[in-house]
XYZ file of C-alpha atoms in Angstrom:
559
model
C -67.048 17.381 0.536
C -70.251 16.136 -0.553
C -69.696 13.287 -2.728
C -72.064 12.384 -5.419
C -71.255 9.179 -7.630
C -70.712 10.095 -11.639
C -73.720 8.225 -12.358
C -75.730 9.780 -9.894
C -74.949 13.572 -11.242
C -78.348 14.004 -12.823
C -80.185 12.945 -10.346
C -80.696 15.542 -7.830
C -80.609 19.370 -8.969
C -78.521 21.146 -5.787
C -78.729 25.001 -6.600
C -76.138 25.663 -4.025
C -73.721 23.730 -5.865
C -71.104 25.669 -7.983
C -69.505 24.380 -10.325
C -67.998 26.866 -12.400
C -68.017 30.976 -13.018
C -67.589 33.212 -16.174
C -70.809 32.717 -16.221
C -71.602 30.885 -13.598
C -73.254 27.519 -13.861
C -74.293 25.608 -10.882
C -75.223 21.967 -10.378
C -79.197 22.518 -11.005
C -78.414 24.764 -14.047
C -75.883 22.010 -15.382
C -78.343 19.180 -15.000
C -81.233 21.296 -16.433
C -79.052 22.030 -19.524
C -77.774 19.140 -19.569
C -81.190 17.507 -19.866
C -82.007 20.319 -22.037
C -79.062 18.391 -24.499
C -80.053 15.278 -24.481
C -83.544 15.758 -25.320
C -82.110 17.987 -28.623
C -79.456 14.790 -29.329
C -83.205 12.373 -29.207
C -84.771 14.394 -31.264
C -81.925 14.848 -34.188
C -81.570 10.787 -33.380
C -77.875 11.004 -32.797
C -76.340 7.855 -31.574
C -72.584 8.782 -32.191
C -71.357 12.155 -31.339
C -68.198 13.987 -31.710
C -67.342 16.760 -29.168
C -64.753 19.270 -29.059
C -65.378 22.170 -26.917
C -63.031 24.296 -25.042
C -65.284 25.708 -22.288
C -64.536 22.836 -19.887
C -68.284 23.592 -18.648
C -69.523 23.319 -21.803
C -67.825 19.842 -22.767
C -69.729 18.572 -19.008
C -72.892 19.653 -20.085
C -72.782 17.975 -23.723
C -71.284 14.907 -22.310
C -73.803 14.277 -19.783
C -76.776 15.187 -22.296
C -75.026 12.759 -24.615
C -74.675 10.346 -22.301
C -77.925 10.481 -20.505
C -79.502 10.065 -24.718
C -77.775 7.329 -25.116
C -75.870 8.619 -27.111
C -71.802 7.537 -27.022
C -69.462 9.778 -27.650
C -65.993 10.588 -28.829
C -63.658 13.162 -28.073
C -61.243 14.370 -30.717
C -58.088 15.350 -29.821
C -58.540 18.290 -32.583
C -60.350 19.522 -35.230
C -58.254 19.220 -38.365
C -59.168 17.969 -41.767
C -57.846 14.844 -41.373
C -58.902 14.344 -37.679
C -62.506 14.417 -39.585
C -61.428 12.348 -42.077
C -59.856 9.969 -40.237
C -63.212 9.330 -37.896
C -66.248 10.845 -40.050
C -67.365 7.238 -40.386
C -67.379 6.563 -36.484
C -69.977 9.732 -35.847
C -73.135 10.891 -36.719
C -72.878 14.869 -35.496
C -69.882 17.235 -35.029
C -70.347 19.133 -31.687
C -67.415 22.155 -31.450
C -67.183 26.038 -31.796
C -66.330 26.089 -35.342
C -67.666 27.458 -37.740
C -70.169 24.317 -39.808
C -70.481 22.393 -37.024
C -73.580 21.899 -34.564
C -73.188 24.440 -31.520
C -74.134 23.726 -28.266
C -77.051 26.186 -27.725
C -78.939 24.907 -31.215
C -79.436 21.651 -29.353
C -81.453 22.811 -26.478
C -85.238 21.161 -25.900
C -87.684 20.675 -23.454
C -85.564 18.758 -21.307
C -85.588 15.295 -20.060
C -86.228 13.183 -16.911
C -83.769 12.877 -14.803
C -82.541 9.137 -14.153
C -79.090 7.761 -12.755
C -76.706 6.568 -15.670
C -76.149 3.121 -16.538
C -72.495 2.358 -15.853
C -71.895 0.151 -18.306
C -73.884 1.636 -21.641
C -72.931 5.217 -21.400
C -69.631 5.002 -23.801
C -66.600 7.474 -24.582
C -63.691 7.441 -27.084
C -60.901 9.176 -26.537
C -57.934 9.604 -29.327
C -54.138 8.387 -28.647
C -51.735 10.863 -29.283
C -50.313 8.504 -32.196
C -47.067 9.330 -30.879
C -45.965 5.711 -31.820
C -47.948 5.486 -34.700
C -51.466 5.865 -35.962
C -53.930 7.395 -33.812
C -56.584 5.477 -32.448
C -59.709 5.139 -30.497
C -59.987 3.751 -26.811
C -63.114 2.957 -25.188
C -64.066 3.562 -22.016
C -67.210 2.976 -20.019
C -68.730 5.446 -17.240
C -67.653 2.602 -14.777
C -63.698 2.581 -15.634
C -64.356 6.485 -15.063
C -66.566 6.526 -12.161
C -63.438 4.064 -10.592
C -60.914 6.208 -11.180
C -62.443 9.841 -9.771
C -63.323 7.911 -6.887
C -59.934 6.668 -6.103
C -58.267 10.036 -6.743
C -60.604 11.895 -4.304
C -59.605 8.766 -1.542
C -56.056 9.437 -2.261
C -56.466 13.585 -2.551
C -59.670 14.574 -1.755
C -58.986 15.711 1.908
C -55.996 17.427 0.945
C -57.340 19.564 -1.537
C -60.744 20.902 -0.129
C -62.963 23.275 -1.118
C -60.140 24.184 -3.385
C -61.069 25.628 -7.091
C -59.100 23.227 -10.316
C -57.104 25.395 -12.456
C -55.920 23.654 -15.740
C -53.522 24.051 -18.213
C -54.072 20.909 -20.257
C -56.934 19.857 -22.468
C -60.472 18.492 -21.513
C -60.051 16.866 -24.891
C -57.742 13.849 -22.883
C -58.123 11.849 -20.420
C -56.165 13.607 -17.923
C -57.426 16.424 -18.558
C -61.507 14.885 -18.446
C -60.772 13.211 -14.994
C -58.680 15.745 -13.319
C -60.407 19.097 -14.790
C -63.976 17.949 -15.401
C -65.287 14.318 -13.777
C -63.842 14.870 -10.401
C -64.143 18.595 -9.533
C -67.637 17.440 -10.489
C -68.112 14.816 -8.084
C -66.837 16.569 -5.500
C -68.359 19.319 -5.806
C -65.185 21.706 -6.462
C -65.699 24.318 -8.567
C -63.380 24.424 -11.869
C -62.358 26.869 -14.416
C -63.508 26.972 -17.385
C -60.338 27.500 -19.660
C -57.789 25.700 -20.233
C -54.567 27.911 -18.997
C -51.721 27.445 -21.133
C -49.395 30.097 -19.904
C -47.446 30.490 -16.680
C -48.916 33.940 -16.296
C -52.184 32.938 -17.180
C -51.905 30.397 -14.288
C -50.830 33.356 -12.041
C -53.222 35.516 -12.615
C -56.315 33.158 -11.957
C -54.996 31.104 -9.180
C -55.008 34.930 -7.195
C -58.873 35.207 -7.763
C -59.482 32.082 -5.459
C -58.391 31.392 -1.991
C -57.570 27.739 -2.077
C -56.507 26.550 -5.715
C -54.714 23.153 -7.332
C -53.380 23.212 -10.672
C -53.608 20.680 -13.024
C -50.536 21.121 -15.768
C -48.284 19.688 -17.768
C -44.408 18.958 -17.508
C -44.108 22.206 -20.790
C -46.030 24.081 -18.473
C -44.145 23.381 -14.913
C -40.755 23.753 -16.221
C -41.130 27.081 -18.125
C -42.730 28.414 -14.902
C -39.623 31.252 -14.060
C -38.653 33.607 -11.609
C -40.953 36.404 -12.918
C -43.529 34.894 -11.323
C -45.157 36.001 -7.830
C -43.869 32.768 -5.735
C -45.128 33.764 -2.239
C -48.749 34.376 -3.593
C -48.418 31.182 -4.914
C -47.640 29.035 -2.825
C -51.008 28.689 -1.211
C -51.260 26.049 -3.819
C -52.828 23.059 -2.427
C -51.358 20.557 -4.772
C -49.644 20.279 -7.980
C -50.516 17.831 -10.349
C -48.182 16.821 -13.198
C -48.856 14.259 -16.376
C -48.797 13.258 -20.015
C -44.909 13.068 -19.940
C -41.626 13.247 -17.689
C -40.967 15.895 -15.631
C -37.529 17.348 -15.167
C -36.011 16.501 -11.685
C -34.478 19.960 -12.380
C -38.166 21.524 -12.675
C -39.377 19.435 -9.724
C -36.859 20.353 -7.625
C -37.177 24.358 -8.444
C -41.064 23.891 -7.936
C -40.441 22.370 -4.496
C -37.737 24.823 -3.664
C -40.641 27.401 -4.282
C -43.523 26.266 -3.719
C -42.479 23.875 -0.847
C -44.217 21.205 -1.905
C -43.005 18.425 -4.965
C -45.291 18.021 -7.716
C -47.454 14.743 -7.569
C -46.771 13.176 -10.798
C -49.387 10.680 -12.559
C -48.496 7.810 -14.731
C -51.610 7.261 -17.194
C -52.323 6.965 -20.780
C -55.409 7.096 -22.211
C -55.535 2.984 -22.417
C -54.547 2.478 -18.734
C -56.222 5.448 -17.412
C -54.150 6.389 -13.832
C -51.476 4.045 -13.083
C -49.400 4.984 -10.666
C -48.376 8.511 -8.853
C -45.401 9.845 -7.203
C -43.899 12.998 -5.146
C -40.431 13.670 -4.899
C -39.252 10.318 -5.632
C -37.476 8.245 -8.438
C -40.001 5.174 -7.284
C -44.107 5.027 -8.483
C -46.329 4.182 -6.429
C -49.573 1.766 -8.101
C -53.080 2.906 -7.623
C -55.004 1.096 -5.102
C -56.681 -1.344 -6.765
C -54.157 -1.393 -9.760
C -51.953 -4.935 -9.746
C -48.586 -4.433 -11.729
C -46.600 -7.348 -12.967
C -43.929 -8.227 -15.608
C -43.378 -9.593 -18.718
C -40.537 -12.344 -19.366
C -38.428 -9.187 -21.004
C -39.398 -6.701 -17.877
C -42.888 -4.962 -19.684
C -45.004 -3.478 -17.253
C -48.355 -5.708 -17.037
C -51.641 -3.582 -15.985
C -54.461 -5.449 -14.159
C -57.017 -2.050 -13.015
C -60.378 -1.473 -12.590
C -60.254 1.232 -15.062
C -60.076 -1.058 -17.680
C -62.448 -3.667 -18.717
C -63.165 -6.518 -16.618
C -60.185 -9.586 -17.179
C -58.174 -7.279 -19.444
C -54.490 -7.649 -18.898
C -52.916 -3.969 -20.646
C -49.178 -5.247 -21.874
C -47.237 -2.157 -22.329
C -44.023 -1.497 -24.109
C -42.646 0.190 -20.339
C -39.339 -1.537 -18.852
C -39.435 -1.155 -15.364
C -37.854 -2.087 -12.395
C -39.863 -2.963 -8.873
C -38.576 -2.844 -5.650
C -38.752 -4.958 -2.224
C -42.079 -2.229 -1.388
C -43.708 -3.074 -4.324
C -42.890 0.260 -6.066
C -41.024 0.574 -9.520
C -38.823 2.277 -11.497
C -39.217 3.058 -15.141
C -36.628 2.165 -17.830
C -37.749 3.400 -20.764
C -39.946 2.036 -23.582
C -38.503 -1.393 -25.286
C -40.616 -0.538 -28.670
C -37.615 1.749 -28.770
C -34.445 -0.591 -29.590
C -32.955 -0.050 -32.733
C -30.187 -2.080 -34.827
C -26.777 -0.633 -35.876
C -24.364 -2.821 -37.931
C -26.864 -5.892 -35.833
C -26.426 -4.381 -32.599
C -29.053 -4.267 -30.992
C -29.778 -0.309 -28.951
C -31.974 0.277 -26.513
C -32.322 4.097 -26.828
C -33.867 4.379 -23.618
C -31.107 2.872 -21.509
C -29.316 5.051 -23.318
C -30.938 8.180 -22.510
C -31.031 7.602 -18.813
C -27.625 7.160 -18.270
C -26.967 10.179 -20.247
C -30.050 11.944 -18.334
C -27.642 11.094 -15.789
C -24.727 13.460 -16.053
C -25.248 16.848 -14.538
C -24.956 18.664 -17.768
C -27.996 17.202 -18.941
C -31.567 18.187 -18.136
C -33.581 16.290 -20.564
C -32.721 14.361 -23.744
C -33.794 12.319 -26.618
C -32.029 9.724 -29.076
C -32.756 9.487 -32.672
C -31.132 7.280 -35.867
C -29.517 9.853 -38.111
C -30.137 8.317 -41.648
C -26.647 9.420 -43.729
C -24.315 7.554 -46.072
C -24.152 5.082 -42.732
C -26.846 5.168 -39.706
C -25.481 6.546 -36.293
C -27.345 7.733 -33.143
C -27.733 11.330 -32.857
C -29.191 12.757 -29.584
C -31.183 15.868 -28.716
C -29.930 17.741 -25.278
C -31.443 20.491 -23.174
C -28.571 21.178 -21.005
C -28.737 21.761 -17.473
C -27.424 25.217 -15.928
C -24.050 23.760 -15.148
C -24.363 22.202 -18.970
C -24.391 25.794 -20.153
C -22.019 27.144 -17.832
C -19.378 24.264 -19.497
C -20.475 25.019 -23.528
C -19.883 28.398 -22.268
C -16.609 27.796 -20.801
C -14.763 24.958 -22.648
C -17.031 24.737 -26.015
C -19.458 22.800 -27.930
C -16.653 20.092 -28.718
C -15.155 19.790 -25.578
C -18.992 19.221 -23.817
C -19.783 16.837 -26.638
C -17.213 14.341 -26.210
C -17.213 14.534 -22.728
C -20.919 13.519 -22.358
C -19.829 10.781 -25.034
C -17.076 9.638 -22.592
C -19.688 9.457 -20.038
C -21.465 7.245 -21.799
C -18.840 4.993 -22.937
C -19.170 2.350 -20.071
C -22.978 2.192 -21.302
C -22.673 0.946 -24.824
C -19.755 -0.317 -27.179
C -18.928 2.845 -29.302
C -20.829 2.564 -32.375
C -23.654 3.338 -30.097
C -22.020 7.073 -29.089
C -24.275 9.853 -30.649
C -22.042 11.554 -33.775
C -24.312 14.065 -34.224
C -25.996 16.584 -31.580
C -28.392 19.214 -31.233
C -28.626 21.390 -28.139
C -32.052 22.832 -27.783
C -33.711 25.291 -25.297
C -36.006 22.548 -24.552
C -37.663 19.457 -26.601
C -40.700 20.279 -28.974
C -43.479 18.555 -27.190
C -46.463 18.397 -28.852
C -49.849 19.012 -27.109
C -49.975 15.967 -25.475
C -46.513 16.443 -23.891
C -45.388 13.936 -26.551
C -42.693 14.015 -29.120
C -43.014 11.532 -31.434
C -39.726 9.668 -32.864
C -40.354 10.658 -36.384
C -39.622 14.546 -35.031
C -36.611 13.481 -32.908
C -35.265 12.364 -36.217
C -36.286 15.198 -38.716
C -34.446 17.697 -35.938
C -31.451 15.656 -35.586
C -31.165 16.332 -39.750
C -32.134 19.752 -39.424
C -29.018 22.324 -39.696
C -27.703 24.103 -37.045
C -29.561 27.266 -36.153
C -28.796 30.613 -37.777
C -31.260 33.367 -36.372
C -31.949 34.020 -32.920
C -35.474 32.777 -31.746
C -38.058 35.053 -30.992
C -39.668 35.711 -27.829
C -41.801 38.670 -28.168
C -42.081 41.933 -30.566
C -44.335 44.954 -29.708
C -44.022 48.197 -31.501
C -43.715 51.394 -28.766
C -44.077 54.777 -30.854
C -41.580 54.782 -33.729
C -39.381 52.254 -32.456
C -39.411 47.819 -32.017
C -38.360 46.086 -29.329
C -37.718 42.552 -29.417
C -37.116 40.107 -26.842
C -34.852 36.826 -28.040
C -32.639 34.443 -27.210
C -29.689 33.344 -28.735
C -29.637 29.410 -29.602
C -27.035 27.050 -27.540
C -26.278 25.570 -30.633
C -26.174 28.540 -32.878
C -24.232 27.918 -36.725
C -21.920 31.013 -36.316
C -20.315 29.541 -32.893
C -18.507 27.238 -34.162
C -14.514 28.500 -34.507
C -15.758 31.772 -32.498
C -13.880 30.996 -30.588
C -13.983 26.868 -30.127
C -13.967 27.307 -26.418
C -15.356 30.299 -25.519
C -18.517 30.589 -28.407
C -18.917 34.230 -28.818
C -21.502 35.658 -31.246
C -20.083 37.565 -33.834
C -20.500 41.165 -34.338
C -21.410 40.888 -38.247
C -24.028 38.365 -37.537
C -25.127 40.682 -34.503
C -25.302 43.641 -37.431
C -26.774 40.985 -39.896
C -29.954 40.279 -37.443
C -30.572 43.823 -37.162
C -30.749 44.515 -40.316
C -32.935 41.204 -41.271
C -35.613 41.333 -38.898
C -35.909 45.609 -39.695
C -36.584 44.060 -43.098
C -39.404 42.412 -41.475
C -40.871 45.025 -39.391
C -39.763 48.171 -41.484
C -40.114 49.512 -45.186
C -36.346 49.572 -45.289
C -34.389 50.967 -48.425
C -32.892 47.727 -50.035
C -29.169 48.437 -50.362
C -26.735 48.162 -47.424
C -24.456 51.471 -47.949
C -22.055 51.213 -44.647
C -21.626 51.645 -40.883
C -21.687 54.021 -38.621
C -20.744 54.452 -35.085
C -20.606 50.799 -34.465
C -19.733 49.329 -30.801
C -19.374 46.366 -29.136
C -19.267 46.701 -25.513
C -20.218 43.350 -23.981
C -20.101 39.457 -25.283
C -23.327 37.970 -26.019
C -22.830 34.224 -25.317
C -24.798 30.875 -25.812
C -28.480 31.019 -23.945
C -28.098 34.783 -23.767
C -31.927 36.366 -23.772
C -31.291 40.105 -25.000
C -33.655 42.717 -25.908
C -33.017 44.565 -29.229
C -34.277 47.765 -30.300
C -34.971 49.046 -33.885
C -36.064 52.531 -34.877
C -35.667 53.975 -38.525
C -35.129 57.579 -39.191
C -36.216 57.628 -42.642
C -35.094 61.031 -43.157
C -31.468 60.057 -42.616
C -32.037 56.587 -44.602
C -30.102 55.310 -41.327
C -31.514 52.102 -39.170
C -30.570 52.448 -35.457
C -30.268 49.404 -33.494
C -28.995 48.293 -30.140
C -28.818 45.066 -28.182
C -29.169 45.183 -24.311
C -29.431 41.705 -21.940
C -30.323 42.290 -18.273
C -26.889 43.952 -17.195
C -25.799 46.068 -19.972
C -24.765 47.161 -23.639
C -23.900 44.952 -25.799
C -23.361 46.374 -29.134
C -25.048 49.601 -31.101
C -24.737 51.046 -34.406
C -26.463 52.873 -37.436
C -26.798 50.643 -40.413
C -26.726 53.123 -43.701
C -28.899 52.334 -45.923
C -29.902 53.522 -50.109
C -32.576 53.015 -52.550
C -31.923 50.677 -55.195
C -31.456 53.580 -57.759
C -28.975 55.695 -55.753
């Protein structure tokens, strides 16, 4: 590829450089708007700017105007009221797509000069999740950045081509910048402009190119299913995965596919890239990057994308090995106290990650009459093949008799919650605070909704019936059946919702039940009214057959 430095982007207009399509901007149109910018950000005298676009084309183009003003900039990880709040004192201009703000095309003016950037005075902020706590800003300097794409096209740039980047995380962090934006850029790779949050989404534009990577999240990855065309693609050049574990289940079923693993990237937006790995337990460091330890095993970060003689002391146990690589033990800012025992919840949670029931998990304090450890599970296939089988109890104590020779035993979760899979936020974060509301939150007691489209005169819904769903428990302890009245009590609450139904339940009619609907069950219900007959029709299918069907009778309040 032809290589041109990050500083050096402005320089030289190359018309026969794309970049990006719908619409299509090469590199001379980028630099001539991007010129364009910066003389509009001179002329308003902006120093400080906030940007939040989502046209990944448009974000280059304001950065590099910004940057090339002088003008430093920060990039909001959304545009809430008190995301403004919380920074309206650290800017001078709001640059997004809403509504109030100050649009990219009002900016434009007779354009600048073009000049390399100075490496060390162009300036961007980026927001922490505040998954730990309150949100704050990191600087970073166009050298840490320039750095780091350069070392990610020495490790991948061979491998991946002329190939276009296809995204489904945010330009809005720093994962999403570097891998999505900054190095496509570089390298003169062209990018899309959207970020691509669905699996299908992802699908549909990686078949409009002939060589493609992806750049995605672990949400993303693992709800990729088998609806999806594998053979097309699997032309994928490479697979990159960050901002959060990924499931060795979900690598394993994207190498099994794909026939490639994943390349996973430690990073934050502090540390920038860190380390990478690919079908391994074991990271491998960044060239360049020197990793030590604390006296109580924290990870110590020497790298040149962060400022010169700063030493970044994270909060990440780890374990290295004779090859320099390490393993990950979990956060230490996570230790709690029970009765003045001291719990490392992320010791925990591996060895629990451990048993093959479990696919991911999370441990939480459960704040009632006395504190206990509660723990959030998405269970593995062979996990819901045993609550299936043997029960919720009998699958909760035995993943608390695994854990037994981890902990003394007022450290064994009392209270669980098995979920579909764990709420991420957009930053493929879940912050402890949520953990802990969920593990307080009752049981669930409605199915969850997957989709809902109305076809003539009839619904049809798409859901899937909770693992840990209220009504299992004592039907039947082990083997959790849903019940038909709760099966008749859905149908008739969500054609409340869709349908002007009469409000007074008068009877059944015809009612069947031909097949067990079970825990993780996904079944498609229909609903049709025949208001003539005051009688609701419903019927609940999954992918092999009937389940149940009936007429639900219903009269007007004055009948």
């Amino acid at each position: 590829m032809n290589w041109i430095p990050l500083e050096h982007l402005l320089l030289e207009a190359l018309p026969a450089r794309e970049l990006t399509m719908a619409p299509a901007l090469d590199h001379a149109r980028f630099c001539e708007q991007a010129l364009s910018v910066a003389a509009g950000l001179q002329a308003r005298d902006v120093k400080r700017l906030a940007l939040h676009l989502e046209d990944a084309g448009q974000l280059a183009v304001a950065l590099f105007g910004a940057w090339r003003a002088g003008v430093s900039v920060l990039l909001p990880a959304d545009l809430q009221a008190q995301t403004r709040e919380r920074w309206s004192n650290d800017v001078d201009l709001w640059l997004s797509d809403q509504v109030g703000d100050t649009h990219l095309d009002e900016l434009h003016a007779a354009p600048l000069s073009p000049t390399a950037l100075d490496l060390d005075t162009c300036r961007l902020s980026l927001c922490t999740s505040g998954s730990s706590g309150e949100p704050k800003l990191i600087e970073k300097r166009l050298r840490q950045l320039a750095n780091e794409v350069k070392a990610l096209e020495a490790l991948w740039g061979a491998d991946l081509g002329t190939s276009c980047i296809i995204g489904s995380v945010a330009t809005q962090h720093i994962y999403g910048l570097l891998f999505r934006v900054l190095w496509p850029l570089c390298a003169g790779r062209s990018f899309v402009r959207k970020q691509l949050p669905f699996p299908e989404d992802l699908q549909r534009t990686s078949r409009e190119h002939p060589t493609f990577a992806w750049v995605a999240s672990p949400a993303l990855l693992k709800r990729m299913g088998d609806n999806l065309d594998w053979p097309a693609l699997s032309s994928v050049r490479r697979v990159f995965s960050s901002g959060g574990a990924l499931p060795a289940e979900a690598a394993r079923s994207l190498q099994q596919r794909l026939g490639q693993w994943p390349t996973e990237i430690l990073g934050s937006s502090e540390t920038g890239g860190i380390a990478w790995r690919q079908g391994d337990s074991l990271w491998q460091g960044f060239e360049g990057v020197q990793l030590s330890q604390d006296s109580d095993g924290a990870l110590l970060i020497e790298s040149p994308y962060l400022p010169v003689g700063h030493v970044e002391h994270t909060a990440d146990a780890a374990r290295f090995s004779a090859d320099g690589r390490f393993e990950l033990l979990g956060r230490l800012d996570r230790i709690v106290k029970l009765e003045e025992k001291r719990i490392s919840l992320p010791q925990l949670e591996h060895a629990l990650a451990a048993h093959e029931w479990v696919s991911e998990v999370r441990l939480g304090v459960v704040q009632e009459n006395r504190a206990s450890l509660g723990a959030l599970v998405v269970l593995s296939e062979s996990g819901l093949h045993a609550l299936r089988n043997q029960g919720r109890r009998t699958l909760t104590e035995q993943l608390r008799r695994h854990l037994r020779p981890y902990c003394e035993a007022i450290a064994l979760p009392r209270r669980w919650r098995l979920l579909r899979q764990l709420p991420l936020n957009a930053q493929g974060k879940l912050p402890q605070a949520e953990v802990e509301a969920l593990l307080l939150a009752a049981r669930p007691k409605e199915p969850e909704l997957l989709s809902q489209q109305q076809v003539g005169g009839e619904w049809h819904l798409d859901l899937i019936i909770p693992a840990d769903l209220a009504y299992f428990s004592g039907h039947f302890p082990q083997t959790p059946v849903l019940p038909g009245v709760v099966q008749v009590d859905w149908a008739l609450s969500l054609g409340r919702r869709l349908l002007d139904l009469p409000p007074r339940f008068a009877g059944m009619e015809v009612l069947k039940f031909q097949q067990l609907v079970r825990p993780g069950d996904q079944v498609a219900l229909t609903l049709h009214f025949d208001a003539e007959r005051s009688k609701l029709y419903f019927a609940y299918r999954n992918t092999e057959a009937a389940c149940s069907s009936g007429r639900i009778v219903l009269e007007a309040a004055h009948a």
